[in-house]
mmCIF file with all atom_site columns, C-alpha atoms in Angstrom:
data_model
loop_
_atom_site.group_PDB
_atom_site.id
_atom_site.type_symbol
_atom_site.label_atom_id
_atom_site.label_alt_id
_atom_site.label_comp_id
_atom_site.label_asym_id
_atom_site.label_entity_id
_atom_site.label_seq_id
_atom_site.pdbx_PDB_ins_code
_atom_site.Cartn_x
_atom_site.Cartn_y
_atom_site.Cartn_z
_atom_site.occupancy
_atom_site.B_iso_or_equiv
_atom_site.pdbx_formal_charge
_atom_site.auth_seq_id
_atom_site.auth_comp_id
_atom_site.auth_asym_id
_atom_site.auth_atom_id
_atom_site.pdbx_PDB_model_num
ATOM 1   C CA . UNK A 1 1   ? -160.535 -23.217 -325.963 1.00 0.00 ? 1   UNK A CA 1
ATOM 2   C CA . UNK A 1 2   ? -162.430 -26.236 -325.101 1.00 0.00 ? 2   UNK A CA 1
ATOM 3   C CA . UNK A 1 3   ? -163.773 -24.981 -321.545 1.00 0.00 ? 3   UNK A CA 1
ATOM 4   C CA . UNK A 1 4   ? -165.247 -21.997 -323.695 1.00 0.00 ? 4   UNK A CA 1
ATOM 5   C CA . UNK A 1 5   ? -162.159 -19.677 -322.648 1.00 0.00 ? 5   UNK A CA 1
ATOM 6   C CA . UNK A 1 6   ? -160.549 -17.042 -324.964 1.00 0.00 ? 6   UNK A CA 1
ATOM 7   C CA . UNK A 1 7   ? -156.678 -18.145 -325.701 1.00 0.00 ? 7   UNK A CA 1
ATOM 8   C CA . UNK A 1 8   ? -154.189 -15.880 -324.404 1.00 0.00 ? 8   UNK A CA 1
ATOM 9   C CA . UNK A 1 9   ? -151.975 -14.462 -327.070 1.00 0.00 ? 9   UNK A CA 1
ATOM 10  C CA . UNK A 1 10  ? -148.980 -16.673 -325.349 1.00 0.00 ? 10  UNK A CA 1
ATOM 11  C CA . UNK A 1 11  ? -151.370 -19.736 -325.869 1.00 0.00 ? 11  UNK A CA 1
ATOM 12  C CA . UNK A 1 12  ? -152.537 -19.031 -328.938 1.00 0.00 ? 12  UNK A CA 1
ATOM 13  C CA . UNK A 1 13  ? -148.545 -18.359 -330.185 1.00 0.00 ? 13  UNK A CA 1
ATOM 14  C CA . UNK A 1 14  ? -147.890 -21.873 -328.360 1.00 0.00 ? 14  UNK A CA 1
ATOM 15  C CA . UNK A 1 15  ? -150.150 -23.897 -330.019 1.00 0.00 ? 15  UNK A CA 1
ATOM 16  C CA . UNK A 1 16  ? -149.091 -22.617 -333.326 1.00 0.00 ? 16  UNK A CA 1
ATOM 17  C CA . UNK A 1 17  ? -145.670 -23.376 -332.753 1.00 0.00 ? 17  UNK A CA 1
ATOM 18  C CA . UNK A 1 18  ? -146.611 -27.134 -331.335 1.00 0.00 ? 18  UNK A CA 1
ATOM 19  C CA . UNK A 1 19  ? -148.603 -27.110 -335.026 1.00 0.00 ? 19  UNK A CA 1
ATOM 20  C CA . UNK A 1 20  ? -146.145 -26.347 -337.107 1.00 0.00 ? 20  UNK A CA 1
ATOM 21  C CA . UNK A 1 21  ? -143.782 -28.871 -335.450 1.00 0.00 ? 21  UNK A CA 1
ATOM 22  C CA . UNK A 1 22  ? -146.180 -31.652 -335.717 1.00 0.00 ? 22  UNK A CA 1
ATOM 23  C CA . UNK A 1 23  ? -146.542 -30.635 -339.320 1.00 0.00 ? 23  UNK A CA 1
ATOM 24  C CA . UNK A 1 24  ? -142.473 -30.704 -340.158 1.00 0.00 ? 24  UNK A CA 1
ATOM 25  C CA . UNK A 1 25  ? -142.602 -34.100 -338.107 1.00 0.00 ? 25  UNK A CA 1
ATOM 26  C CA . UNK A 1 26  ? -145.112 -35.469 -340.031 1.00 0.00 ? 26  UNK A CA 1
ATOM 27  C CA . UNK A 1 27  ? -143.653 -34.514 -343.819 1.00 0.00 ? 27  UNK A CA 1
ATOM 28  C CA . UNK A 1 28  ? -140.505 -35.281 -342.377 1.00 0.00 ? 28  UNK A CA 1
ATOM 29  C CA . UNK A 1 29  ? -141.572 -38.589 -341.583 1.00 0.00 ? 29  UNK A CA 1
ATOM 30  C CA . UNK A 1 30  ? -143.292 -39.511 -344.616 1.00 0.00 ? 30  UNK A CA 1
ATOM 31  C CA . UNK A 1 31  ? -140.448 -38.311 -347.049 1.00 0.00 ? 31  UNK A CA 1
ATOM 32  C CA . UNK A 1 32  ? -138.187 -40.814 -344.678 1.00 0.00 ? 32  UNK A CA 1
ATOM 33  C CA . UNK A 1 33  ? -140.836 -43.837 -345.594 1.00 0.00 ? 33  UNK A CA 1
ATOM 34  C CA . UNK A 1 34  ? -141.205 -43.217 -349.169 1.00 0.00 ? 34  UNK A CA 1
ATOM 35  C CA . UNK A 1 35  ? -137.297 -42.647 -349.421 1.00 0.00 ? 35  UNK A CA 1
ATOM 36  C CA . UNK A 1 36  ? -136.622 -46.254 -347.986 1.00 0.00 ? 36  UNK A CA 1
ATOM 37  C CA . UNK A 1 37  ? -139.598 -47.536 -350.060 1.00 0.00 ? 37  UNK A CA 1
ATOM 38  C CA . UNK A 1 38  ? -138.194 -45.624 -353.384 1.00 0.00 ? 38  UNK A CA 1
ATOM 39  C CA . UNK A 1 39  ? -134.458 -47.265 -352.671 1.00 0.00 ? 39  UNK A CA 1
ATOM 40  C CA . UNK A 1 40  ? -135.824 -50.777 -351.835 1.00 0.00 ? 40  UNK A CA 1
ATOM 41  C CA . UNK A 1 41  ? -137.687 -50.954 -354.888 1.00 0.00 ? 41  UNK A CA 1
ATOM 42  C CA . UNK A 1 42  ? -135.078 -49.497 -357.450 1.00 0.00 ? 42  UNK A CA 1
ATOM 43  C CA . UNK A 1 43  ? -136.921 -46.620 -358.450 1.00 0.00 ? 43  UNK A CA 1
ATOM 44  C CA . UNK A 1 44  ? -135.807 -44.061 -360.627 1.00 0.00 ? 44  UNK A CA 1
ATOM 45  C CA . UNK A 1 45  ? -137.591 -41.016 -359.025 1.00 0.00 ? 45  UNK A CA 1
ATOM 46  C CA . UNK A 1 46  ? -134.970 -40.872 -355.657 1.00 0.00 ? 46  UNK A CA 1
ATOM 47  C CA . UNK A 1 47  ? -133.551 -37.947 -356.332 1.00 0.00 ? 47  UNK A CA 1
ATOM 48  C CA . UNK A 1 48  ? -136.936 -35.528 -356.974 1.00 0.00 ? 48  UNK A CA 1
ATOM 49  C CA . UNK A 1 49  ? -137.462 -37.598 -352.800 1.00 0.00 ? 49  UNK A CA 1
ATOM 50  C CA . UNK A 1 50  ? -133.983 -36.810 -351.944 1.00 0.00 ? 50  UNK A CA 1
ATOM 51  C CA . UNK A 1 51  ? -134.635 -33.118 -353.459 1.00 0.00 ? 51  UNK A CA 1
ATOM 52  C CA . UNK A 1 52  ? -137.897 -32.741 -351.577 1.00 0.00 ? 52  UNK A CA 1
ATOM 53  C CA . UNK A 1 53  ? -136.612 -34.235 -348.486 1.00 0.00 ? 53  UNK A CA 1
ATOM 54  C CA . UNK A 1 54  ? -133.708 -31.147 -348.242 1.00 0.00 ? 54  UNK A CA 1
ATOM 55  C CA . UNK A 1 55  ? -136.157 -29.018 -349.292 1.00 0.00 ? 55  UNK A CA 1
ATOM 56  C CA . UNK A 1 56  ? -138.150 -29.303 -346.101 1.00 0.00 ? 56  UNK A CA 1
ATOM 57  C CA . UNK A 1 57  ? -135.274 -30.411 -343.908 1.00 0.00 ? 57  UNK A CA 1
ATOM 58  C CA . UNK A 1 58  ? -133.779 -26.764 -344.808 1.00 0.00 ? 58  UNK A CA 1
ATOM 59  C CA . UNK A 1 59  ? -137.263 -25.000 -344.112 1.00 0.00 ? 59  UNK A CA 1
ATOM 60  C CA . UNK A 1 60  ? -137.614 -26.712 -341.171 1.00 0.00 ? 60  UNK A CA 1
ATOM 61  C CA . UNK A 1 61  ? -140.071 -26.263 -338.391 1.00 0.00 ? 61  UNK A CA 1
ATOM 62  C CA . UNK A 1 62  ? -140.530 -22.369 -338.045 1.00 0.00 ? 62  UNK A CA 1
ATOM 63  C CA . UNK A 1 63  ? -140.611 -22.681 -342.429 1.00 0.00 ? 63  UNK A CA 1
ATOM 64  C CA . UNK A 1 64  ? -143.985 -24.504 -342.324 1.00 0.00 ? 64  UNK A CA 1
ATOM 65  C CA . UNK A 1 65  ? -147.351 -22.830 -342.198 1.00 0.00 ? 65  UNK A CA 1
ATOM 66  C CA . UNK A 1 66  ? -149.760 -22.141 -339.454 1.00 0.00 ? 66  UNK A CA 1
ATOM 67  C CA . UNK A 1 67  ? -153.539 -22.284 -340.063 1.00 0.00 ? 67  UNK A CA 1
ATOM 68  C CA . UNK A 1 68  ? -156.701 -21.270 -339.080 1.00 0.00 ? 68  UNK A CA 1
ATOM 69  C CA . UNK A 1 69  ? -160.058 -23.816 -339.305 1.00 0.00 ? 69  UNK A CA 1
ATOM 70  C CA . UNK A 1 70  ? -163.100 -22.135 -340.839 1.00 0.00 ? 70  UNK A CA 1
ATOM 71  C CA . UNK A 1 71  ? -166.378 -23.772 -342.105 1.00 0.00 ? 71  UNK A CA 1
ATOM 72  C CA . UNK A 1 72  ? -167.020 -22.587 -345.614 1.00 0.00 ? 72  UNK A CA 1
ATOM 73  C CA . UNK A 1 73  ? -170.475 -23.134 -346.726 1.00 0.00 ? 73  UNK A CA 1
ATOM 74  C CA . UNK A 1 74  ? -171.217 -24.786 -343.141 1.00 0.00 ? 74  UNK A CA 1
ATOM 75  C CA . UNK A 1 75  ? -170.098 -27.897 -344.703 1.00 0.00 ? 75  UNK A CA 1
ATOM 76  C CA . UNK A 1 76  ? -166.749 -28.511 -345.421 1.00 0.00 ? 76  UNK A CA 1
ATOM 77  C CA . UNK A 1 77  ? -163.981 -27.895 -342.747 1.00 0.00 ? 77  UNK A CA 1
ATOM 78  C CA . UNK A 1 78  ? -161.313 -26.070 -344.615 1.00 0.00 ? 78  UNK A CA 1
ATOM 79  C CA . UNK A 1 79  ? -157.663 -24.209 -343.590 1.00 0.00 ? 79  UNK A CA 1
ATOM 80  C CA . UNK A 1 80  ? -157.127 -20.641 -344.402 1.00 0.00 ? 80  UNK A CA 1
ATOM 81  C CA . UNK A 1 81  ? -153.133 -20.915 -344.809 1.00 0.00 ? 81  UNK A CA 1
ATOM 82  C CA . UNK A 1 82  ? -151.839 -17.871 -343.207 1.00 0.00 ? 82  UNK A CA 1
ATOM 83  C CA . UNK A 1 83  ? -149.172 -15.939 -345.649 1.00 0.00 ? 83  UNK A CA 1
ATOM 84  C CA . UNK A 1 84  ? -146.060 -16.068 -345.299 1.00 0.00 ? 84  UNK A CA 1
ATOM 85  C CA . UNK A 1 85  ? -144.780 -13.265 -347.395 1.00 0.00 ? 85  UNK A CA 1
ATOM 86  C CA . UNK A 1 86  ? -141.180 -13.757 -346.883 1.00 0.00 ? 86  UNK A CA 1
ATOM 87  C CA . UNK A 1 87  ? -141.945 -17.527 -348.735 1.00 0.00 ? 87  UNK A CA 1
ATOM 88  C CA . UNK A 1 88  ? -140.855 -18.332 -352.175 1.00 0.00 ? 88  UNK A CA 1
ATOM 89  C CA . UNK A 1 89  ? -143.813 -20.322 -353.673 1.00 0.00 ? 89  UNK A CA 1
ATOM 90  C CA . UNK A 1 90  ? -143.406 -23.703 -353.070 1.00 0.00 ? 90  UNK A CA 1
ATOM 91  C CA . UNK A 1 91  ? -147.229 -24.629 -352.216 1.00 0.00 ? 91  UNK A CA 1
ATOM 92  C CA . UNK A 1 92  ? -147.370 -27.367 -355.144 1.00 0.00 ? 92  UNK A CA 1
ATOM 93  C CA . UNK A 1 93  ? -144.053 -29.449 -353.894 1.00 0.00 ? 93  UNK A CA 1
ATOM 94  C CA . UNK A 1 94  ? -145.649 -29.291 -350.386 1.00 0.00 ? 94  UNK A CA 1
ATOM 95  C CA . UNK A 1 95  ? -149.274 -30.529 -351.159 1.00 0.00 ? 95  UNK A CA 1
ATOM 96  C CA . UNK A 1 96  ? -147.964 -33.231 -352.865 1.00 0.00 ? 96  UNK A CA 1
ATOM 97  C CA . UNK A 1 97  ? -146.591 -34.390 -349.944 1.00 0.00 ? 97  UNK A CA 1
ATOM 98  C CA . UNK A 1 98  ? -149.218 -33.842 -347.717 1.00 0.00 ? 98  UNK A CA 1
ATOM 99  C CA . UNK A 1 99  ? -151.204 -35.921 -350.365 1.00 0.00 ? 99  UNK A CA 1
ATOM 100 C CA . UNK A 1 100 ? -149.167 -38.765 -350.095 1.00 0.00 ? 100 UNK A CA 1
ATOM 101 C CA . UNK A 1 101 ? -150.535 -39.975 -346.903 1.00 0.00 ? 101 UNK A CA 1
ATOM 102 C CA . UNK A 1 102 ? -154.252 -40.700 -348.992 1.00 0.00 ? 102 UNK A CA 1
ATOM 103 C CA . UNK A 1 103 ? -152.632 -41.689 -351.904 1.00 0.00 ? 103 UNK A CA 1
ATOM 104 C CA . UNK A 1 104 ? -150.361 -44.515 -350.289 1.00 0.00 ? 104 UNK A CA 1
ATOM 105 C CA . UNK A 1 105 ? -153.010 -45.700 -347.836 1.00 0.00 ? 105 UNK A CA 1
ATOM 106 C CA . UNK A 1 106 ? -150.963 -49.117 -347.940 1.00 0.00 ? 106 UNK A CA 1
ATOM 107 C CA . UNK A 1 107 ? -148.002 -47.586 -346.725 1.00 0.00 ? 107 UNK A CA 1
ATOM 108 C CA . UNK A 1 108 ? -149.052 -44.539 -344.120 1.00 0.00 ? 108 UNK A CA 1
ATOM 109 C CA . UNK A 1 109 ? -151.306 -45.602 -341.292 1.00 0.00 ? 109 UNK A CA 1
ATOM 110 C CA . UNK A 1 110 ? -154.357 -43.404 -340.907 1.00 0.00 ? 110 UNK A CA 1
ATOM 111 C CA . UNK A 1 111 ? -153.225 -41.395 -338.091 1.00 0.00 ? 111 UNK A CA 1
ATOM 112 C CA . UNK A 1 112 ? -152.590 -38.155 -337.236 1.00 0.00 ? 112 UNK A CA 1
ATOM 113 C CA . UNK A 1 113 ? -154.867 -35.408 -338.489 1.00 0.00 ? 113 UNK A CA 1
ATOM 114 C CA . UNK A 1 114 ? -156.250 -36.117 -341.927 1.00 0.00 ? 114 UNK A CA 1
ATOM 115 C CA . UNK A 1 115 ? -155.471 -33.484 -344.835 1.00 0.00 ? 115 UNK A CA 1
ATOM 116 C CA . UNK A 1 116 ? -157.866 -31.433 -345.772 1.00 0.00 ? 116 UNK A CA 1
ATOM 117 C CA . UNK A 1 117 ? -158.389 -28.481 -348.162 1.00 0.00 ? 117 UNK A CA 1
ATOM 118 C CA . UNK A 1 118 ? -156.415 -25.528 -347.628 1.00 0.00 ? 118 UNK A CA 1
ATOM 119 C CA . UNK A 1 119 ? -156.928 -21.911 -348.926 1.00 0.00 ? 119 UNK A CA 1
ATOM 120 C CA . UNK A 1 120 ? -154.009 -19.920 -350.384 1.00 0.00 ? 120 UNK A CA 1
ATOM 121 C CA . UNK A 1 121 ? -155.142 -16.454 -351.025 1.00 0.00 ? 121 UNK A CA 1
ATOM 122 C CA . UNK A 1 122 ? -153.271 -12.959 -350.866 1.00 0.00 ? 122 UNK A CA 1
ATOM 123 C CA . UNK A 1 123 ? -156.745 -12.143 -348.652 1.00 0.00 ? 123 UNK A CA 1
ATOM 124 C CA . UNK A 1 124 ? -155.688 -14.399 -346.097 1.00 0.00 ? 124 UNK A CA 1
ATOM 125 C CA . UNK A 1 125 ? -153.646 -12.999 -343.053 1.00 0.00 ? 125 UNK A CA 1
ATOM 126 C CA . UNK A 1 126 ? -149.743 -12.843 -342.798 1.00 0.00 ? 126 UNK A CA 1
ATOM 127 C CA . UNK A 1 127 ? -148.231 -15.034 -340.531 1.00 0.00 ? 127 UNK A CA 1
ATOM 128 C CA . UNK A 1 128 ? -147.047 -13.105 -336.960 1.00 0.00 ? 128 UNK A CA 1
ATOM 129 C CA . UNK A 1 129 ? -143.864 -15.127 -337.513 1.00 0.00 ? 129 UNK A CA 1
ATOM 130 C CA . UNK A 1 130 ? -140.610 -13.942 -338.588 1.00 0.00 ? 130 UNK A CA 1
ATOM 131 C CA . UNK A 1 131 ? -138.652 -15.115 -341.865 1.00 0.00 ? 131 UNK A CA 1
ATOM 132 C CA . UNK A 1 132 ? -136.262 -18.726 -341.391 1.00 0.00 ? 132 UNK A CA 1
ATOM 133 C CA . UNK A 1 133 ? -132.785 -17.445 -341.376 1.00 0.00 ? 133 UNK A CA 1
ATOM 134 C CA . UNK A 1 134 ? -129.621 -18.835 -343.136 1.00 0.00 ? 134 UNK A CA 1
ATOM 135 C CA . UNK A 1 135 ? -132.057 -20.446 -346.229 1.00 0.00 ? 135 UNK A CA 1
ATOM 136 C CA . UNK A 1 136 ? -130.574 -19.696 -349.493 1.00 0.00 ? 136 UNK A CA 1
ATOM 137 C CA . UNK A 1 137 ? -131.825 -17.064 -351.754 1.00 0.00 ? 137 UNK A CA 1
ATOM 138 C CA . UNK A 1 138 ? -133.762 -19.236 -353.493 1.00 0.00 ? 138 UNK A CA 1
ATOM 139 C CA . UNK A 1 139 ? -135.871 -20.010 -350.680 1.00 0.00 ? 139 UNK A CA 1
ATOM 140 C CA . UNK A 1 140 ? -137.226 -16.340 -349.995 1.00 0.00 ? 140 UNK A CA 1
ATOM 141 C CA . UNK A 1 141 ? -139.571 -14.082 -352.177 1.00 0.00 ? 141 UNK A CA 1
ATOM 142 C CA . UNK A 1 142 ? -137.852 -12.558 -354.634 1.00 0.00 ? 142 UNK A CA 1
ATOM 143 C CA . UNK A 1 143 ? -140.270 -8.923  -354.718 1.00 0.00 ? 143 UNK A CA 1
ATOM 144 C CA . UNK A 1 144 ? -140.141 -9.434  -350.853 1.00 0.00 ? 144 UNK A CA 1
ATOM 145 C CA . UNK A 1 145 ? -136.205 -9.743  -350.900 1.00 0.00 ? 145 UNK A CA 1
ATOM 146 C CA . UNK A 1 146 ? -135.793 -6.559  -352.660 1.00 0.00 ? 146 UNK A CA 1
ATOM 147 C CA . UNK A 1 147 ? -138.028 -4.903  -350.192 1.00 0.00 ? 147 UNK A CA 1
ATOM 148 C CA . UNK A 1 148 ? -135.707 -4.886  -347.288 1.00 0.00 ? 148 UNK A CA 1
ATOM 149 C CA . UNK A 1 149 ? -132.875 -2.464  -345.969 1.00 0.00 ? 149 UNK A CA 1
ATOM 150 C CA . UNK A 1 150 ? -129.547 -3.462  -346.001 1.00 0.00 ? 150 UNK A CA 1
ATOM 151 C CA . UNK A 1 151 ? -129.921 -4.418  -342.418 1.00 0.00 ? 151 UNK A CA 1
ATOM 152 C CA . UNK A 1 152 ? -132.835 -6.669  -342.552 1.00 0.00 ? 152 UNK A CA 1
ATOM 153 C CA . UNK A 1 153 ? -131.026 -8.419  -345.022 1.00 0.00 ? 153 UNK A CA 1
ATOM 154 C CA . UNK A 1 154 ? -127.558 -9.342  -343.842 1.00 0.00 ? 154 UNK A CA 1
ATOM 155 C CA . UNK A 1 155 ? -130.459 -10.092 -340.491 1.00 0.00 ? 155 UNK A CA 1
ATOM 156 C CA . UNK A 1 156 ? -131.453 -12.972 -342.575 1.00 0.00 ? 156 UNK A CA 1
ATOM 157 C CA . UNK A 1 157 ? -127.661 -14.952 -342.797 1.00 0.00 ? 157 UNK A CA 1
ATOM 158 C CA . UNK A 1 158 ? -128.380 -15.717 -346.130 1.00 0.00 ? 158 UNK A CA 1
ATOM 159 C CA . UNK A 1 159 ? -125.503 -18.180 -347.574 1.00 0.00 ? 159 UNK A CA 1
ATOM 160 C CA . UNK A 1 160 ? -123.677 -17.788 -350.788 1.00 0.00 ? 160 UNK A CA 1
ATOM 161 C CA . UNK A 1 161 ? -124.614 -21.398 -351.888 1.00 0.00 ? 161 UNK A CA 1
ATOM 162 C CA . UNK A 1 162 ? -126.965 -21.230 -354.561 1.00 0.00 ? 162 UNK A CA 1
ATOM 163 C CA . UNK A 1 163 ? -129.824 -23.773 -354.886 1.00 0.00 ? 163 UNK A CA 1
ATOM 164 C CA . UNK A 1 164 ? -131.420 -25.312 -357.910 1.00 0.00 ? 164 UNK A CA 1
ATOM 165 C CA . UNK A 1 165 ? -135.466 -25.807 -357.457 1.00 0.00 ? 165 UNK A CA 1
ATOM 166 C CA . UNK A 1 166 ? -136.330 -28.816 -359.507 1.00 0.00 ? 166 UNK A CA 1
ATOM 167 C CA . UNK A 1 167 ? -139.980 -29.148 -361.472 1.00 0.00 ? 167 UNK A CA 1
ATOM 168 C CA . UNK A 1 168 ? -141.984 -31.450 -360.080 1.00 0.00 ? 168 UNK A CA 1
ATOM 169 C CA . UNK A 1 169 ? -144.206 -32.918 -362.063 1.00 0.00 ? 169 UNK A CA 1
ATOM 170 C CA . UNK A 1 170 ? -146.816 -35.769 -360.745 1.00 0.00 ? 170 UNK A CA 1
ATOM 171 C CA . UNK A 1 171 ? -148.488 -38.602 -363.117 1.00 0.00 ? 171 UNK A CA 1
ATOM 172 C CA . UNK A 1 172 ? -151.944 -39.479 -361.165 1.00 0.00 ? 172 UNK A CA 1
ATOM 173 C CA . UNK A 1 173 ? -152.221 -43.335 -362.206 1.00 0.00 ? 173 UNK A CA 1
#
């Protein structure tokens, strides 16, 4: 802590939570601006927004990451994304979200915390967190699906819909 204090587990848990909200605020809020942008000008990429924009609405704030600052190389600041195992892989969709606040510097204001590099690594530790319920299937790990009893699954209120995960693909101009 700043006063050179240890945080308490129940601090430590609360500031986590308070991050991952601002972090579902923030995507949340920048798939709302390019949305209105993408309509107003006619474009013909709404519906990979649209896609995205459920995507994260459905996740939610207890679906996004927490992470831990490290130096690496005492020179870069960098985030070590904490695993969460119960998460289908859907790291590409979400950095290029997060990336869209450099890339449309004309459109996002620079504030908030500014992106920076995060580590994805089957080394880094598992989030203390438990699984979002009532996601479709598509939305958890399929080898960590087929892992759990009976009970831990009908725990997780999984809905019959099914969900179709689009390809996104990105052309860097």
């Amino acid at each position: 802590m700043d006063d050179g204090t240890a945080e308490t587990p129940a601090q430590t848990k609360a500031r986590l939570v308070a991050e991952s909200e601002l972090k579902y605020a923030r995507r949340a809020t920048v798939l709302d601006h390019i949305i209105k942008l993408k309509v107003e000008a006619g474009e013909d990429d709404i519906d990979v927004w649209k896609w995205l924009q459920g995507v994260v609405q459905r996740l939610g704030e207890h679906g996004m990451s927490s992470e831990e600052s490290v130096i690496e190389n005492e020179v870069e600041q960098v985030f070590c994304v904490k695993r969460m195992d119960w998460h289908c892989g859907i790291k590409h969709e979400l950095d290029f979200l997060d990336l869209q606040r450099l890339v449309d510097v004309d459109v996002f204001a620079p504030q908030g915390s500014r992106p920076m590099k995060r580590i994805h690594t089957s080394g880094n530790p598992a989030t203390s967190r438990d699984a979002v319920k009532d996601l479709p299937r598509a939305f958890y790990n399929r080898a960590w699906i087929t892992s759990l009893t009976q009970c831990q699954l009908e725990g997780l209120d999984i809905p019959e819909e099914s969900f179709s995960w689009l390809q996104v693909a990105v052309a860097m101009v």
